[in-house]
CSV table of C-alpha atoms in Angstrom, one decimal:
chain,number,residue,atom,x,y,z
I,26,MET,CA,100.7,111.8,85.5
I,27,GLU,CA,98.9,110.9,88.7
I,28,SER,CA,100.8,109.5,91.7
I,29,GLN,CA,98.4,107.2,93.7
I,30,ASN,CA,98.5,104.7,96.6
I,31,ILE,CA,96.3,101.8,97.1
I,32,VAL,CA,96.0,99.4,100.1
I,33,VAL,CA,97.1,95.8,99.5
I,34,MET,CA,97.0,93.3,102.4
I,35,GLY,CA,97.2,96.3,104.8
I,36,LYS,CA,100.2,97.9,103.0
I,37,ASN,CA,100.3,100.8,100.7
I,38,MET,CA,101.5,100.2,97.2
I,39,HIS,CA,102.4,103.3,95.1
I,40,TYR,CA,101.7,103.6,91.4
I,41,LEU,CA,101.8,106.1,88.6
I,42,THR,CA,98.9,106.2,86.2
I,43,GLU,CA,98.0,108.2,83.0
I,44,GLY,CA,95.8,107.8,79.8
I,45,LYS,CA,92.8,105.7,78.8
I,46,GLY,CA,92.3,102.8,76.5
I,47,LYS,CA,93.8,99.3,76.7
I,48,THR,CA,95.5,98.7,80.0
I,49,LEU,CA,99.3,98.4,80.2
I,50,LEU,CA,100.8,97.4,83.5
I,51,PHE,CA,104.5,98.3,83.7
I,52,LEU,CA,106.8,96.4,86.2
I,53,HIS,CA,110.2,97.9,86.9
I,54,GLY,CA,113.6,96.2,87.2
I,55,VAL,CA,116.1,96.8,90.1
I,56,PRO,CA,117.6,99.0,91.2
I,57,GLY,CA,114.7,101.0,89.9
I,58,THR,CA,111.1,102.3,90.6
I,59,SER,CA,108.0,103.1,88.6
I,60,ASP,CA,109.8,106.4,87.6
I,61,MET,CA,111.8,104.4,85.0
I,62,TRP,CA,108.6,104.1,82.9
I,63,ILE,CA,107.7,107.8,82.8
I,64,PRO,CA,109.4,108.5,79.4
I,65,ILE,CA,107.4,105.5,77.8
I,66,MET,CA,104.1,106.3,79.6
I,67,SER,CA,104.2,109.9,78.5
I,68,LEU,CA,104.4,108.7,74.9
I,69,VAL,CA,102.0,105.9,75.0
I,70,SER,CA,99.3,107.2,77.3
I,71,SER,CA,97.4,109.0,74.4
I,72,GLN,CA,96.4,105.6,73.3
I,73,ALA,CA,96.4,103.4,76.4
I,74,GLN,CA,95.8,103.3,80.1
I,75,CYS,CA,99.3,103.1,81.6
I,76,ILE,CA,99.9,102.0,85.2
I,77,ALA,CA,103.3,101.6,86.7
I,78,VAL,CA,103.6,100.1,90.2
I,79,ASP,CA,106.4,100.2,92.7
I,80,LEU,CA,107.0,96.6,93.7
I,81,ILE,CA,106.3,95.9,97.4
I,82,GLY,CA,109.3,97.1,99.4
I,83,MET,CA,110.7,99.3,96.7
I,84,GLY,CA,110.2,103.0,95.7
I,85,LYS,CA,107.3,104.7,97.4
I,86,SER,CA,105.5,101.5,98.2
I,87,ASP,CA,105.6,100.3,101.9
I,88,LYS,CA,108.5,98.2,103.1
I,89,PRO,CA,107.2,95.7,105.5
I,90,LYS,CA,109.1,92.9,107.0
I,91,LEU,CA,109.0,90.2,104.4
I,92,ASP,CA,111.2,87.5,103.0
I,93,TYR,CA,110.7,89.3,99.6
I,94,SER,CA,110.6,86.0,97.8
I,95,ILE,CA,109.2,85.9,94.4
I,96,ASP,CA,106.1,84.3,96.0
I,97,ASP,CA,105.7,87.5,98.2
I,98,HIS,CA,106.0,89.8,95.2
I,99,VAL,CA,103.5,87.7,93.1
I,100,LEU,CA,101.1,87.7,96.1
I,101,PHE,CA,101.3,91.6,96.4
I,102,LEU,CA,101.1,92.0,92.7
I,103,LYS,CA,98.0,89.9,92.5
I,104,GLY,CA,96.5,92.0,95.4
I,105,PHE,CA,97.4,95.2,93.6
I,106,ILE,CA,95.8,93.9,90.4
I,107,ASP,CA,92.7,92.7,92.1
I,108,SER,CA,92.4,95.9,94.2
I,109,LEU,CA,92.4,98.0,91.1
I,110,GLY,CA,89.9,95.6,89.4
I,111,LEU,CA,92.2,95.1,86.4
I,112,ASP,CA,91.2,92.4,84.0
I,113,TYR,CA,92.7,91.3,80.8
I,114,PHE,CA,95.7,93.6,80.5
I,115,THR,CA,99.2,93.7,79.0
I,116,LEU,CA,102.2,93.3,81.1
I,117,VAL,CA,105.2,95.3,80.2
I,118,LEU,CA,108.3,93.8,81.9
I,119,ASN,CA,111.9,94.8,82.7
I,120,GLY,CA,114.6,93.1,84.7
I,121,TRP,CA,113.5,91.7,88.1
I,122,GLY,CA,110.0,92.8,87.4
I,123,SER,CA,109.9,90.3,84.4
I,124,ILE,CA,110.4,87.4,86.9
I,125,VAL,CA,107.5,88.7,89.1
I,126,GLY,CA,105.4,89.4,86.0
I,127,LEU,CA,106.0,86.2,84.1
I,128,GLU,CA,105.3,84.0,87.3
I,129,TYR,CA,102.1,85.9,87.7
I,130,ALA,CA,101.2,85.4,84.1
I,131,ARG,CA,102.0,81.7,84.4
I,132,GLN,CA,99.7,81.3,87.4
I,133,TYR,CA,96.9,83.6,85.9
I,134,PRO,CA,97.1,83.3,82.1
I,135,ASP,CA,93.5,84.2,81.6
I,136,LYS,CA,94.1,87.7,82.9
I,137,ILE,CA,96.8,88.4,80.3
I,138,ALA,CA,96.1,90.1,77.0
I,139,GLY,CA,99.7,90.3,76.1
I,140,LEU,CA,103.3,90.2,77.4
I,141,VAL,CA,106.0,92.8,76.5
I,142,PHE,CA,109.6,92.1,77.3
I,143,THR,CA,112.6,94.3,77.4
I,144,GLU,CA,115.9,93.2,79.1
I,145,ALA,CA,113.8,90.4,80.7
I,146,TYR,CA,114.7,87.1,82.3
I,147,LEU,CA,113.2,84.8,79.6
I,148,ARG,CA,115.3,81.9,80.4
I,149,LEU,CA,118.5,81.0,82.3
I,150,GLU,CA,121.6,81.8,80.2
I,151,LYS,CA,124.5,79.4,80.2
I,152,ASP,CA,127.0,82.0,79.2
I,153,HIS,CA,126.4,84.6,82.0
I,154,GLN,CA,129.8,85.8,83.1
I,155,ASN,CA,129.1,89.4,82.2
I,156,ILE,CA,125.7,89.2,83.9
I,157,SER,CA,127.2,87.8,87.0
I,158,LEU,CA,130.0,90.5,87.1
I,159,PHE,CA,127.4,93.3,86.9
I,160,PHE,CA,125.4,92.0,89.8
I,161,GLU,CA,128.5,91.6,91.9
I,162,LYS,CA,129.4,95.2,91.2
I,163,LEU,CA,125.9,96.2,92.3
I,164,LYS,CA,126.9,95.2,95.8
I,165,GLN,CA,129.3,98.1,95.9
I,166,LEU,CA,126.3,100.5,95.9
I,167,GLU,CA,125.8,99.8,99.6
I,168,LYS,CA,128.6,102.4,100.1
I,169,ASN,CA,126.8,105.1,98.2
I,170,GLU,CA,125.2,108.0,100.1
I,171,SER,CA,122.9,109.3,97.3
I,172,GLU,CA,119.5,110.0,98.6
I,173,LYS,CA,118.0,108.8,95.3
I,174,LEU,CA,119.8,105.5,95.5
I,175,LYS,CA,118.8,105.0,99.1
I,176,MET,CA,115.2,105.0,97.9
I,177,MET,CA,116.2,102.2,95.5
I,178,LEU,CA,118.6,100.3,97.7
I,179,THR,CA,115.9,98.8,100.1
I,180,HIS,CA,116.0,95.5,101.9
I,181,ALA,CA,113.9,94.2,99.0
I,182,PHE,CA,116.7,95.3,96.6
I,183,TRP,CA,119.4,93.5,98.4
I,184,LYS,CA,117.2,90.3,98.6
I,185,THR,CA,117.1,90.4,94.7
I,186,LEU,CA,120.9,90.4,94.7
I,187,GLU,CA,120.9,87.5,97.3
I,188,ASP,CA,118.5,85.6,95.1
I,189,ASN,CA,119.9,86.5,91.7
I,190,PRO,CA,120.3,83.2,89.7
I,191,TYR,CA,123.6,84.6,88.2
I,192,VAL,CA,125.1,85.3,91.6
I,193,ASN,CA,123.6,82.4,93.8
I,194,PRO,CA,123.9,78.9,92.1
I,195,ASN,CA,121.3,77.7,94.6
I,196,SER,CA,118.9,80.6,94.2
I,197,PRO,CA,115.2,79.7,94.8
I,198,VAL,CA,114.4,81.9,91.7
I,199,ILE,CA,116.0,79.3,89.4
I,200,PRO,CA,113.1,76.8,89.3
I,201,VAL,CA,110.6,79.8,89.0
I,202,ILE,CA,112.4,80.9,85.8
I,203,GLU,CA,112.7,77.3,84.5
I,204,ASN,CA,108.8,76.8,85.1
I,205,TYR,CA,107.6,80.0,83.4
I,206,SER,CA,110.2,79.6,80.6
I,207,ALA,CA,108.7,76.2,79.8
I,208,TRP,CA,105.2,77.7,80.1
I,209,LEU,CA,106.2,80.5,77.6
I,210,GLU,CA,107.0,77.9,75.0
I,211,GLN,CA,103.4,76.9,74.8
I,212,ALA,CA,101.5,80.0,76.1
I,213,PRO,CA,99.2,81.4,73.3
I,214,ASN,CA,99.2,84.9,74.8
I,215,LYS,CA,100.3,87.6,72.4
I,216,LYS,CA,104.0,88.6,73.0
I,217,LEU,CA,106.2,91.5,72.0
I,218,LEU,CA,110.0,91.2,72.3
I,219,LEU,CA,112.0,94.5,72.2
I,220,TYR,CA,115.7,94.2,72.2
I,221,GLY,CA,118.8,96.0,70.8
I,222,GLY,CA,122.5,95.6,70.4
I,223,SER,CA,124.1,92.5,72.0
I,224,GLY,CA,121.6,92.5,74.8
I,225,PHE,CA,122.3,92.1,78.5
I,226,LEU,CA,119.7,90.0,80.3
I,227,THR,CA,118.0,89.3,77.0
I,228,THR,CA,121.2,88.3,75.1
I,229,ARG,CA,121.3,87.9,71.5
I,230,ALA,CA,121.2,84.2,71.9
I,231,ALA,CA,118.0,84.6,74.2
I,232,ALA,CA,116.4,86.8,71.6
I,233,ASN,CA,117.0,84.3,68.9
I,234,TRP,CA,115.6,81.5,71.1
I,235,ALA,CA,112.5,83.5,71.8
I,236,ILE,CA,111.9,84.4,68.1
I,237,LYS,CA,112.2,80.7,67.1
I,238,THR,CA,110.5,79.1,70.0
I,239,LEU,CA,107.7,81.2,71.6
I,240,PRO,CA,104.3,81.1,69.9
I,241,ASN,CA,102.5,84.4,68.9
I,242,ILE,CA,105.6,86.5,69.2
I,243,THR,CA,106.6,89.7,67.4
I,244,ALA,CA,110.2,90.7,67.8
I,245,VAL,CA,111.5,94.2,67.1
I,246,ASP,CA,115.3,95.1,67.1
I,247,LEU,CA,115.4,98.6,68.2
I,248,GLY,CA,119.0,98.8,66.9
I,249,ILE,CA,120.4,100.2,70.2
I,250,GLU,CA,121.1,98.9,73.6
I,251,ALA,CA,118.2,99.0,75.9
I,252,THR,CA,120.2,100.3,78.9
I,253,THR,CA,117.9,103.3,79.4
I,254,LEU,CA,114.3,103.9,78.4
I,255,SER,CA,114.6,107.6,77.8
I,256,GLY,CA,115.5,109.7,74.7
I,257,VAL,CA,115.8,107.8,71.4
I,258,MET,CA,115.2,104.5,73.1
I,259,ALA,CA,112.0,105.7,74.5
I,260,GLN,CA,110.7,107.0,71.2
I,261,LYS,CA,111.6,103.7,69.4
I,262,PHE,CA,110.2,101.5,72.2
I,263,SER,CA,106.9,103.5,72.2
I,264,GLU,CA,106.4,103.4,68.5
I,265,ALA,CA,107.0,99.7,68.5
I,266,LEU,CA,104.6,99.2,71.5
I,267,LEU,CA,101.8,101.2,69.9
I,268,GLY,CA,102.2,99.6,66.5
I,269,TRP,CA,101.8,96.2,68.2
I,270,LEU,CA,98.8,96.9,70.5
């Protein structure tokens, strides 16, 4: 698996790439980096071109002084996509990366061959006590001295906590999610929902809403919680993804 950098608006963005075929662009959640997708990419790259980028300000990408708003992330993602010359690709989305990716897709729908969701912000959940509690607990990571965590706990990461709609009732991200959620309800782009167990960000209620409401969607219950994309989960995820492509 190749580790590469490309200059986007004067800043380096790091990405992993492997394979040939239909293009899959993977966007990670937080805390996390492109590394989270390695177990999936290693299983899928025999049939697809897999690209996993570190969002600007995270992982091995540069960490410039930005507000790290969703607009900033979308701007750098667009620059990354344009710099690589990607056209008509599938976005594979997780966590915070799903907000960035879905907002990009809403703005540039003709670029999107398909959308794959796992533990994604598909809509704003009314019952979000457990979600809010989790993100409040993440704030305690600031005291952790782990070198691996230090790479993840960047200024951009802390901004995601500040802007998390389940922590901040006045989050500027709330209208972003509302806009792309409404867009998803009429977007004809091919979609794949991968979920399991009770779900966390993609709750069982959110999964049922997506299945009943979103056009051109395939839903696969993996049967287990999507808390990690390795081992059995990686195998099931990859089989479902390859079967859908």
